[in-house]
Short mmCIF file of C-alpha atoms in Angstrom, two decimals:
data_model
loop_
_atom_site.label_atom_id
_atom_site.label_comp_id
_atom_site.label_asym_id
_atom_site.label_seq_id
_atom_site.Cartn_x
_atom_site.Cartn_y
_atom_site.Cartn_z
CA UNK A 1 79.36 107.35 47.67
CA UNK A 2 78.21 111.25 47.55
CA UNK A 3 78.69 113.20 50.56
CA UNK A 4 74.65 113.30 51.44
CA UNK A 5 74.19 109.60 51.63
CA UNK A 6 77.15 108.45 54.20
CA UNK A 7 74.92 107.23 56.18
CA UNK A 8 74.03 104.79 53.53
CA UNK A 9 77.65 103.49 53.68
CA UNK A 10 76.79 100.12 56.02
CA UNK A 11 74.65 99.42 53.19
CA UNK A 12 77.16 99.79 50.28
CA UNK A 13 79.56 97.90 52.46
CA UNK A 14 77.51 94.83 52.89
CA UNK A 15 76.74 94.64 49.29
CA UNK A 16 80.29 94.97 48.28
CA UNK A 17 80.52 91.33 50.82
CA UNK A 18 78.22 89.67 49.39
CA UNK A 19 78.58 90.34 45.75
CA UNK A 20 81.98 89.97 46.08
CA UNK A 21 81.83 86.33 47.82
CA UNK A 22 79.37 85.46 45.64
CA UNK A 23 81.06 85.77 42.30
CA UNK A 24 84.04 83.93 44.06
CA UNK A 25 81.88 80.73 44.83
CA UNK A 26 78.06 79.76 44.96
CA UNK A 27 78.85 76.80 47.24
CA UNK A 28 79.01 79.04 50.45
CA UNK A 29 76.27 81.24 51.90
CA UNK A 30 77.09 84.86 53.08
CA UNK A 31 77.46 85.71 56.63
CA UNK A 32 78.48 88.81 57.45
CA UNK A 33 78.10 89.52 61.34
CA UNK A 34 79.03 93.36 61.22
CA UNK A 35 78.05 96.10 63.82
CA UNK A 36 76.63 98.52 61.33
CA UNK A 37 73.38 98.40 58.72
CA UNK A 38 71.38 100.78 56.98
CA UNK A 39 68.09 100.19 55.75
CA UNK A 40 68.15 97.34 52.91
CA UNK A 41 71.39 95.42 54.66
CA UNK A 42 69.44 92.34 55.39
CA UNK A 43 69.70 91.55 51.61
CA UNK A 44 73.28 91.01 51.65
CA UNK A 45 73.35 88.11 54.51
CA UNK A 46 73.96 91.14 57.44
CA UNK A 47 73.64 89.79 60.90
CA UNK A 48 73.96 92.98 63.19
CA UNK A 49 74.40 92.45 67.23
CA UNK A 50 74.17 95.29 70.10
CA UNK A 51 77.45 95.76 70.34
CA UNK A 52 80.34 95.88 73.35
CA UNK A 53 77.77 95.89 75.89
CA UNK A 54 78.75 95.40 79.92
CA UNK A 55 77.75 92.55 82.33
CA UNK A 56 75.15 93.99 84.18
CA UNK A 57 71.81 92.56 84.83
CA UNK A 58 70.38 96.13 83.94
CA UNK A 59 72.01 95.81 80.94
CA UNK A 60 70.95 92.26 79.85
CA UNK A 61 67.02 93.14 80.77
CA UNK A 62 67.64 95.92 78.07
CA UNK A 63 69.25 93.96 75.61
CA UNK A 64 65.23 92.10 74.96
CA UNK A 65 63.91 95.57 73.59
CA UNK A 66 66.92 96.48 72.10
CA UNK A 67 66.40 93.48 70.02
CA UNK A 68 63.04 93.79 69.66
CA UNK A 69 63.02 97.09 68.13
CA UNK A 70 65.81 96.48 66.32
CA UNK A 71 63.87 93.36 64.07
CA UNK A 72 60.87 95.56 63.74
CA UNK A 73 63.10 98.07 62.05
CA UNK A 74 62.96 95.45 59.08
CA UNK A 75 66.56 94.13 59.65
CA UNK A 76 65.20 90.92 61.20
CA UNK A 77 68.71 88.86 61.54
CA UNK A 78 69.46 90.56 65.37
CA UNK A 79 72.30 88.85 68.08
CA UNK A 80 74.55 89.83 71.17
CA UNK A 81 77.01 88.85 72.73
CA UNK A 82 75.79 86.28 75.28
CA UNK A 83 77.30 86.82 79.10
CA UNK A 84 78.29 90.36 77.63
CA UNK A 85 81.59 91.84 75.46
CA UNK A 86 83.13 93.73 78.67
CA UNK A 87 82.82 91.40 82.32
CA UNK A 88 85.18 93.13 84.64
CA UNK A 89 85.53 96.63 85.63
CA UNK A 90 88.20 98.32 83.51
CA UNK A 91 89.89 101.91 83.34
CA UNK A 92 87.78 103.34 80.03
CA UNK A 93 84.48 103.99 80.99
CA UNK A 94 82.62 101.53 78.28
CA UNK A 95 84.43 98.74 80.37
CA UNK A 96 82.26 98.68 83.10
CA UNK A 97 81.15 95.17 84.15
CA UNK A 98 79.95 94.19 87.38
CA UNK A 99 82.69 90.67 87.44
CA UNK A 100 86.42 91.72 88.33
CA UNK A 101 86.71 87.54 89.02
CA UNK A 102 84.41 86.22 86.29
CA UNK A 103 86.40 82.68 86.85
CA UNK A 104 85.05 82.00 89.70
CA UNK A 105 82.58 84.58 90.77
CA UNK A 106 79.22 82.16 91.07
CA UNK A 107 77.32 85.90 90.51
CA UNK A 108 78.30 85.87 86.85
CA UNK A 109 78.14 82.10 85.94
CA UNK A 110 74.04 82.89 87.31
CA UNK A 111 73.61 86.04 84.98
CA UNK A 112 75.89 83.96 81.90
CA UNK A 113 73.22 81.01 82.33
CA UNK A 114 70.22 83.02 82.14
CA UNK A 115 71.96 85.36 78.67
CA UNK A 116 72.61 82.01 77.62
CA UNK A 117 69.25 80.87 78.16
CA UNK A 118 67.86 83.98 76.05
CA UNK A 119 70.54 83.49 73.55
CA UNK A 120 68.90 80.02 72.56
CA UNK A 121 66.15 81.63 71.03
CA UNK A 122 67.11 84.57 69.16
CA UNK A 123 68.24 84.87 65.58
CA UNK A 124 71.54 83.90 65.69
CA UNK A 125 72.98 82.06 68.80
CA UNK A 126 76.14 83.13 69.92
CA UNK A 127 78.68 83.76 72.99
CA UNK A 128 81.34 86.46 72.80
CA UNK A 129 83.75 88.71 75.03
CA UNK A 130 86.67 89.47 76.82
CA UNK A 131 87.36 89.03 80.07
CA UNK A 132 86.36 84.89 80.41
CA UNK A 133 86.33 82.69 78.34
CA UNK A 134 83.37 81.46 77.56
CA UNK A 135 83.13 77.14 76.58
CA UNK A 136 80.19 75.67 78.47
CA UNK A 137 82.84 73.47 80.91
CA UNK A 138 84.03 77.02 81.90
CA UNK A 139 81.01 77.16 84.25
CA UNK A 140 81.06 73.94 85.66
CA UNK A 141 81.19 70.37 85.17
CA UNK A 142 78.51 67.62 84.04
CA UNK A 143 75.79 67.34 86.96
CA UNK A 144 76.73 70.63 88.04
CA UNK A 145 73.79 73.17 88.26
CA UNK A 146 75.07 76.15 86.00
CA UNK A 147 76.97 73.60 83.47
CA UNK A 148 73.82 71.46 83.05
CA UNK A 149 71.40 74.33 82.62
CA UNK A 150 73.90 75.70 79.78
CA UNK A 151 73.82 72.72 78.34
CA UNK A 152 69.71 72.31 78.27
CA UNK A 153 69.46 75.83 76.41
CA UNK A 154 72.16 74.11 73.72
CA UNK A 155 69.90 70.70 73.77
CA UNK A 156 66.93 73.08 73.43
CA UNK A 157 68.23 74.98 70.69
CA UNK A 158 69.24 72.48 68.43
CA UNK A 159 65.95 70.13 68.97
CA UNK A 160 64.21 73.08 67.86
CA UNK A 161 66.22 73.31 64.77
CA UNK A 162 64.01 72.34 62.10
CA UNK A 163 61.26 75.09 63.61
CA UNK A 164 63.88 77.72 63.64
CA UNK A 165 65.23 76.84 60.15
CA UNK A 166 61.51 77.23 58.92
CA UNK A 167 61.22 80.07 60.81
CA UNK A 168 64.25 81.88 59.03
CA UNK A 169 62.92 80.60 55.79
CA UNK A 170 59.74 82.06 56.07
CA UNK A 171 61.50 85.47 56.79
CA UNK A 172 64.06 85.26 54.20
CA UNK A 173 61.12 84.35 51.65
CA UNK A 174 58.37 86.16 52.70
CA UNK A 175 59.63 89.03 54.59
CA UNK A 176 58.75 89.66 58.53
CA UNK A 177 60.86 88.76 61.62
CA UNK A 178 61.99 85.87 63.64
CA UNK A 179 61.87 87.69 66.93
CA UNK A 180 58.29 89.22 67.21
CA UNK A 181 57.12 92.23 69.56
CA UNK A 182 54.20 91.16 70.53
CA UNK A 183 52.39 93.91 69.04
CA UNK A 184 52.85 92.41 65.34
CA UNK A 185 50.87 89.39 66.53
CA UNK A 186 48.08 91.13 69.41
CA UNK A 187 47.18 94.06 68.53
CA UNK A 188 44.11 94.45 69.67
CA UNK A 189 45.77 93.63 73.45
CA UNK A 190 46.20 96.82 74.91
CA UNK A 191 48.23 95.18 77.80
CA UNK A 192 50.00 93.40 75.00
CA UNK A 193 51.18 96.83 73.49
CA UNK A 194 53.26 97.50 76.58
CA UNK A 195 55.33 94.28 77.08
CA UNK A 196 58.90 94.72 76.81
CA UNK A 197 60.90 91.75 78.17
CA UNK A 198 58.50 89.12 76.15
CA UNK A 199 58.48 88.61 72.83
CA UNK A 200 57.14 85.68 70.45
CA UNK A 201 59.99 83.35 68.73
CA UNK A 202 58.48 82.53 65.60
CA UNK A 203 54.65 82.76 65.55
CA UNK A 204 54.11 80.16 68.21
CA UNK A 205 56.70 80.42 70.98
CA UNK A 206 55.83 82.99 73.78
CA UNK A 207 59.39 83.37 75.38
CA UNK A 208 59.64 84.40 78.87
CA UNK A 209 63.65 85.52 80.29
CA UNK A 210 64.52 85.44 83.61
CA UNK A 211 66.06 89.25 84.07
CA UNK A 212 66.97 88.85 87.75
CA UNK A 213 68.93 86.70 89.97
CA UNK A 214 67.84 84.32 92.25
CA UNK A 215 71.22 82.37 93.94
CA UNK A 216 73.89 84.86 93.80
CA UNK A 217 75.01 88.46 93.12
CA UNK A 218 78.55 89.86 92.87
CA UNK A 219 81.52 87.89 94.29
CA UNK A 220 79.18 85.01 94.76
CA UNK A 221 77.41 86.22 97.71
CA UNK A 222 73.72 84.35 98.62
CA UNK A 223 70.90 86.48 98.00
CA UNK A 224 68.52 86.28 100.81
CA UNK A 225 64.80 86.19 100.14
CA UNK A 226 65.13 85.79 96.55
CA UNK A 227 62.50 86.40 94.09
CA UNK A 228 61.48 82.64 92.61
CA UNK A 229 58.63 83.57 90.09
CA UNK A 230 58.27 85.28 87.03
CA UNK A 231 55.41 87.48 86.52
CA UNK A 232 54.07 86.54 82.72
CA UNK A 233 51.66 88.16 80.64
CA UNK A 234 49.72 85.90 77.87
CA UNK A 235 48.22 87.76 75.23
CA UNK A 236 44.56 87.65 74.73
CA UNK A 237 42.90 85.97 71.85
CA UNK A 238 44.26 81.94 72.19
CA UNK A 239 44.97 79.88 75.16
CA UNK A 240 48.73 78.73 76.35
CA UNK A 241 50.05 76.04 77.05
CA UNK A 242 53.27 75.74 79.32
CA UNK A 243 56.19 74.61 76.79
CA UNK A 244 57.08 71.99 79.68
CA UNK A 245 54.36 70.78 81.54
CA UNK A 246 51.60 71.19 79.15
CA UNK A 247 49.76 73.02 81.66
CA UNK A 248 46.57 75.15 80.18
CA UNK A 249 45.67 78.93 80.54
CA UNK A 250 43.72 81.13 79.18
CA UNK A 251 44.75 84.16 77.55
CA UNK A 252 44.83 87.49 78.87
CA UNK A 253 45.45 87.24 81.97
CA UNK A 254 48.93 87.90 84.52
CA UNK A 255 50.19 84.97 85.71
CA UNK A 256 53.46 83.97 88.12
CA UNK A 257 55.57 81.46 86.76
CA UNK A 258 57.78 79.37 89.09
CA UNK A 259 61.54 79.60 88.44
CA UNK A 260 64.47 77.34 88.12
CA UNK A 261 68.07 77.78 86.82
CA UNK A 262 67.58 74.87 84.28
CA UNK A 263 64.55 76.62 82.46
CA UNK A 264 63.57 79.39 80.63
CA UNK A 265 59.59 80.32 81.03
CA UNK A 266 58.09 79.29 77.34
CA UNK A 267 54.75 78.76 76.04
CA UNK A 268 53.25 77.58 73.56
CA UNK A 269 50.16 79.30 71.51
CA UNK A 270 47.42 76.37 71.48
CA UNK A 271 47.12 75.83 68.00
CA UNK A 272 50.15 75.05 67.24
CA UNK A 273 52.73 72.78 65.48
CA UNK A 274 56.06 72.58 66.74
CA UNK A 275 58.65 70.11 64.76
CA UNK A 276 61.70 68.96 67.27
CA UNK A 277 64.36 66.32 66.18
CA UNK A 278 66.49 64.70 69.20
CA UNK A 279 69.51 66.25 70.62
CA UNK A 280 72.58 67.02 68.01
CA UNK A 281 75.95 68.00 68.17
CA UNK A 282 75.25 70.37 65.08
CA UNK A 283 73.02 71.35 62.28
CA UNK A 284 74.18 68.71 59.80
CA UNK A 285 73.36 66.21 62.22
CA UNK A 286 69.91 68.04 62.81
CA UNK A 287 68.61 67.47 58.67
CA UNK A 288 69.31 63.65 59.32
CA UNK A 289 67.25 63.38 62.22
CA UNK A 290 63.43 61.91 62.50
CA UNK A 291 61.57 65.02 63.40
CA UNK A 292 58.55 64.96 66.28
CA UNK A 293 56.07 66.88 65.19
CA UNK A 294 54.49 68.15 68.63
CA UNK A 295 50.85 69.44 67.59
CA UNK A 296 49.27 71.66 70.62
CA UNK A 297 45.15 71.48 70.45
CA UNK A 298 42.81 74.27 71.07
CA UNK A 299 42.38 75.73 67.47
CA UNK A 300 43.15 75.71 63.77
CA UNK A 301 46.92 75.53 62.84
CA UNK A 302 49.17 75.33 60.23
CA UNK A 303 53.31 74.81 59.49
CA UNK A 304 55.20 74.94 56.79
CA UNK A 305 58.61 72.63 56.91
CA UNK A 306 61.16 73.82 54.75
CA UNK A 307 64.04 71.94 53.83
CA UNK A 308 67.18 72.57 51.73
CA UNK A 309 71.13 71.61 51.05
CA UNK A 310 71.67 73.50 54.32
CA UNK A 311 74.03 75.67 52.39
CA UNK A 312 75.24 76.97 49.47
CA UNK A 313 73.03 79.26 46.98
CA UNK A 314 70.96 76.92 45.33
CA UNK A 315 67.75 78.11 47.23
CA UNK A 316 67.54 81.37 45.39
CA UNK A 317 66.82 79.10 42.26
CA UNK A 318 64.21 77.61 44.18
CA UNK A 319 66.19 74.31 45.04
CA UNK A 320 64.03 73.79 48.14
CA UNK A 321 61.50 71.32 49.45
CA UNK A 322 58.06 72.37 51.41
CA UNK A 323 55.72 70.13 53.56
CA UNK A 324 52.83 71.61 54.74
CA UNK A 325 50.89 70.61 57.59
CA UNK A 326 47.30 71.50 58.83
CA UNK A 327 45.32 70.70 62.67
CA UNK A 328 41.47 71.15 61.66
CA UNK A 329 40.25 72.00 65.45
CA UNK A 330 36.76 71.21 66.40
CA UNK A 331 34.70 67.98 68.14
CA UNK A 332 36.58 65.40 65.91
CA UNK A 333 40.07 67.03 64.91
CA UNK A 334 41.80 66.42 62.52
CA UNK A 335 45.60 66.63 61.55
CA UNK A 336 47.15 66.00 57.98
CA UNK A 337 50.23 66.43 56.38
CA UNK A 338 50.40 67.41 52.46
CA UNK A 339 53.06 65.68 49.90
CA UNK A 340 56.16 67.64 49.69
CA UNK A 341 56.60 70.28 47.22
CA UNK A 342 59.60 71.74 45.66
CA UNK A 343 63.01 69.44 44.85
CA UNK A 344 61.94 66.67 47.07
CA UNK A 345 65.32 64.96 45.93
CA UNK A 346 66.72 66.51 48.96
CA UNK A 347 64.90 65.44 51.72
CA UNK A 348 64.31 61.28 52.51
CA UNK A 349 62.20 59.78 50.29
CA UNK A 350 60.85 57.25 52.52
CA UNK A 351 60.18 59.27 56.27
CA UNK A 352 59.32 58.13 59.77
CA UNK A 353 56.63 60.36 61.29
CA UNK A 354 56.06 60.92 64.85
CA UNK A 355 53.10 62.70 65.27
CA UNK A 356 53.07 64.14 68.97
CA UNK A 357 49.03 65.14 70.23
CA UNK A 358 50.23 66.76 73.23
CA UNK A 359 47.60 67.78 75.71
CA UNK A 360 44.91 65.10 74.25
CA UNK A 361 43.39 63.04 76.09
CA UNK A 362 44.15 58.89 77.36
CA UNK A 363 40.96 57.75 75.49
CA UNK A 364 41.21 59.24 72.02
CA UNK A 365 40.83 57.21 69.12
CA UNK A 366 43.36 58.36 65.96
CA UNK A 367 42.13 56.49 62.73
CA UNK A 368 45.22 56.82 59.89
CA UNK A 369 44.89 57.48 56.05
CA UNK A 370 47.82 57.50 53.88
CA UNK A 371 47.18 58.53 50.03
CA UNK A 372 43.19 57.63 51.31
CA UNK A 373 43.96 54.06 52.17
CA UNK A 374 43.62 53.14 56.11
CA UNK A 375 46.38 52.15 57.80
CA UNK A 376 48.60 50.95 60.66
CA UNK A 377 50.21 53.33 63.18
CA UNK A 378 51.84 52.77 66.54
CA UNK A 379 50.16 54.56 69.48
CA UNK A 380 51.82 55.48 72.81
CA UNK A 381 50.88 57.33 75.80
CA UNK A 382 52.54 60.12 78.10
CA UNK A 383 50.66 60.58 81.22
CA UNK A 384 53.08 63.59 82.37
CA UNK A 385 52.33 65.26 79.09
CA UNK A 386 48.78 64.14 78.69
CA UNK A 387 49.91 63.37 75.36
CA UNK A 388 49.38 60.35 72.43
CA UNK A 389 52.17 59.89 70.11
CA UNK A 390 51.54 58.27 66.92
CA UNK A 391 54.87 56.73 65.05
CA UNK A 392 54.63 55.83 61.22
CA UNK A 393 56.34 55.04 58.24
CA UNK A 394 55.09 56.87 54.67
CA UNK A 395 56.58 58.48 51.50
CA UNK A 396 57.65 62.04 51.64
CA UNK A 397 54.63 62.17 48.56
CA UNK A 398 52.43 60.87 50.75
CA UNK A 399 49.10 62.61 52.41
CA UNK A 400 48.53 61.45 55.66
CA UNK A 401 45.55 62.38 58.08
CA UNK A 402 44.82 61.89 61.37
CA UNK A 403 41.20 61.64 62.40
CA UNK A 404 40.46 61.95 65.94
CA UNK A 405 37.92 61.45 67.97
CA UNK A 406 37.13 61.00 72.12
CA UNK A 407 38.85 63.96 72.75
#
């Protein structure tokens, strides 16, 4: 390329990937994790990540508006290395982590967890370095504290698939970014403006890392006096609701968030439709799965499911399936779900939907339509979530609504 545009080369590069994969085979998507873009890379399947960064806690608190600027550059497909590239403490100065016995130093398996626990909801998940290996049963066993909350963030991540994959769709097809200063969504927040270890996942998702220790620092010594809360700041303009407990707050206002090692602080914007499967072993297992469609009251809301082949390049002919879904907020709500749209011959024809009213009260009544005909629906209760699930059975080309009322 001519001499005045070298720093165009990432961009060249990435094409030269893609194009050339693609005219090899259309059966495989491109992924091309590289550690260098120029504006226009995200066209060519780029996934870009910090880089060989250190395990520090300094450094991991950094790595949230590293990543944050980095998406609202317009290269929205941002990842690290979780637990850090470099661990130990090594003779060049870019190897400069805190962990010379990462094995067994209970320090690092505390600042790993919590990376990990970020990791789960960026872009692209993924754990990388030198140093330590870095398999899940490398931190503990089953019923073990660090193990178990590792393997949460996986559970979490992967029940969360079908948001995330709508999430990416929506990017990939309408432009915007996954991982969202909080400034895209409030900006007429001033304290908003200034948060830089927050950030929205999706539009819904307010998530929350933990960016200190609590149990251990280096060579697993006890911290004394540790800090056990998490000051959070929820934007102004909608209420909250703790991703967890379903606990209420209003927005804009501080609040301290208790801590512990199996959780990362979330919440959830009220208004809001969250779909969640079960717990998978991978995404191919995920598109099988009956999805809960967890629908958070307090105002309007909408969500668009997409669906594909989950891979291959079929979607850029428009060989996808949408499902649109709507919460009408007000005395008597009301929640319905459109027919699909698109190639519907790849998604179940015949679907069971669980329709999750989380934070509604015991004494609601929910009256079903399907296609304008009344019908039968199982109703149960959660008292620890305050929340009525109804299950049912319809077509895929189905409407169905929801009217509610006694809430």
């Amino acid at each position: 390329i001519p001499r005045d545009k070298l720093n165009a080369y990432a961009l060249v590069h990435a094409q030269t990937i893609y194009d050339g994969m693609r005219s090899e085979t259309e059966d495989y998507r491109v992924c091309n994790l590289t550690r260098s873009a120029h504006t226009g890379s995200q066209r060519y399947g780029a996934i870009l990540w910090s880089g060989d960064i250190s395990a520090k806690w300094d450094t991991f608190k950094k790595q949230i508006p590293a990543g944050l600027n980095f998406c609202a550059s317009g290269l929205p497909f941002w990842t690290l290395d979780i637990g850090a590239f470099f661990v130990k403490q090594g003779t060049q100065w870019f190897w400069n982590g805190d962990y010379d016995d990462p094995d067994n130093d209970l320090g690092y398996r505390e600042l790993y967890t919590r990376w990990f626990q970020l990791g789960a909801f960026l872009p692209v998940f993924r754990s990388h370095g030198t140093d330590v290996r870095r398999e899940p049963w490398h931190f503990g066993e089953q019923g073990e504290p660090f193990y178990d909350a590792i393997q949460a963030a996986i559970d979490l991540r992967y029940r969360l698939m079908p948001y995330i994959y709508s999430a990416a769709a929506e990017t990939s097809l309408n432009g915007g970014t996954m991982m969202r200063l909080l400034a895209f969504d409030y900006r007429q927040d001033k304290e908003a403006l200034n948060i830089k270890d927050q950030y929205l996942f999706g539009k819904n998702i307010l998530v929350c890392p933990v960016t200190h220790p609590m149990y251990y620092g280096v060579n697993s010594k006890k911290i004394e006096n540790p800090i056990t809360t998490r000051r959070v700041y929820l934007p102004a303009g909608n209420d909250w609701f703790d991703f967890y407990t379903m606990e209420r707050f209003t927005g804009g206002a501080w609040i301290d968030v208790p801590l512990s090692l199996d959780k990362i602080p979330l919440f959830v914007k009220a208004g809001s439709i969250i779909p969640m499967t079960d717990s998978v072993r991978n995404t191919a297992q995920s598109g099988k799965m009956p999805i809960d469609y967890r629908v958070f009251p307090g105002a309007d809301a909408a969500f668009t499911l997409y669906e594909d082949a989950g891979d291959g390049n079929d979607f850029d002919n428009g060989a996808f399936c949408r499902t649109q879904m709507h919460l009408a907020w007000g005395e008597q709500p009301q929640f319905s779900i459109s027919p699909a749209v698109g190639h519907t011959g790849l998604i179940p024809q015949w679907r069971n939907w669980n329709i999750c009213l989380r934070g509604f009260h015991k004494n609601i009544h929910v009256q079903l339509m399907v296609d304008g005909i009344p019908a039968e629906a199982a109703c149960r209760y959660d008292a620890a979530t305050n929340s009525t699930t109804v299950c049912l059975s319809a077509s895929a080309n189905s409407e169905i609504r929801l009217q509610i009322t006694g809430q």
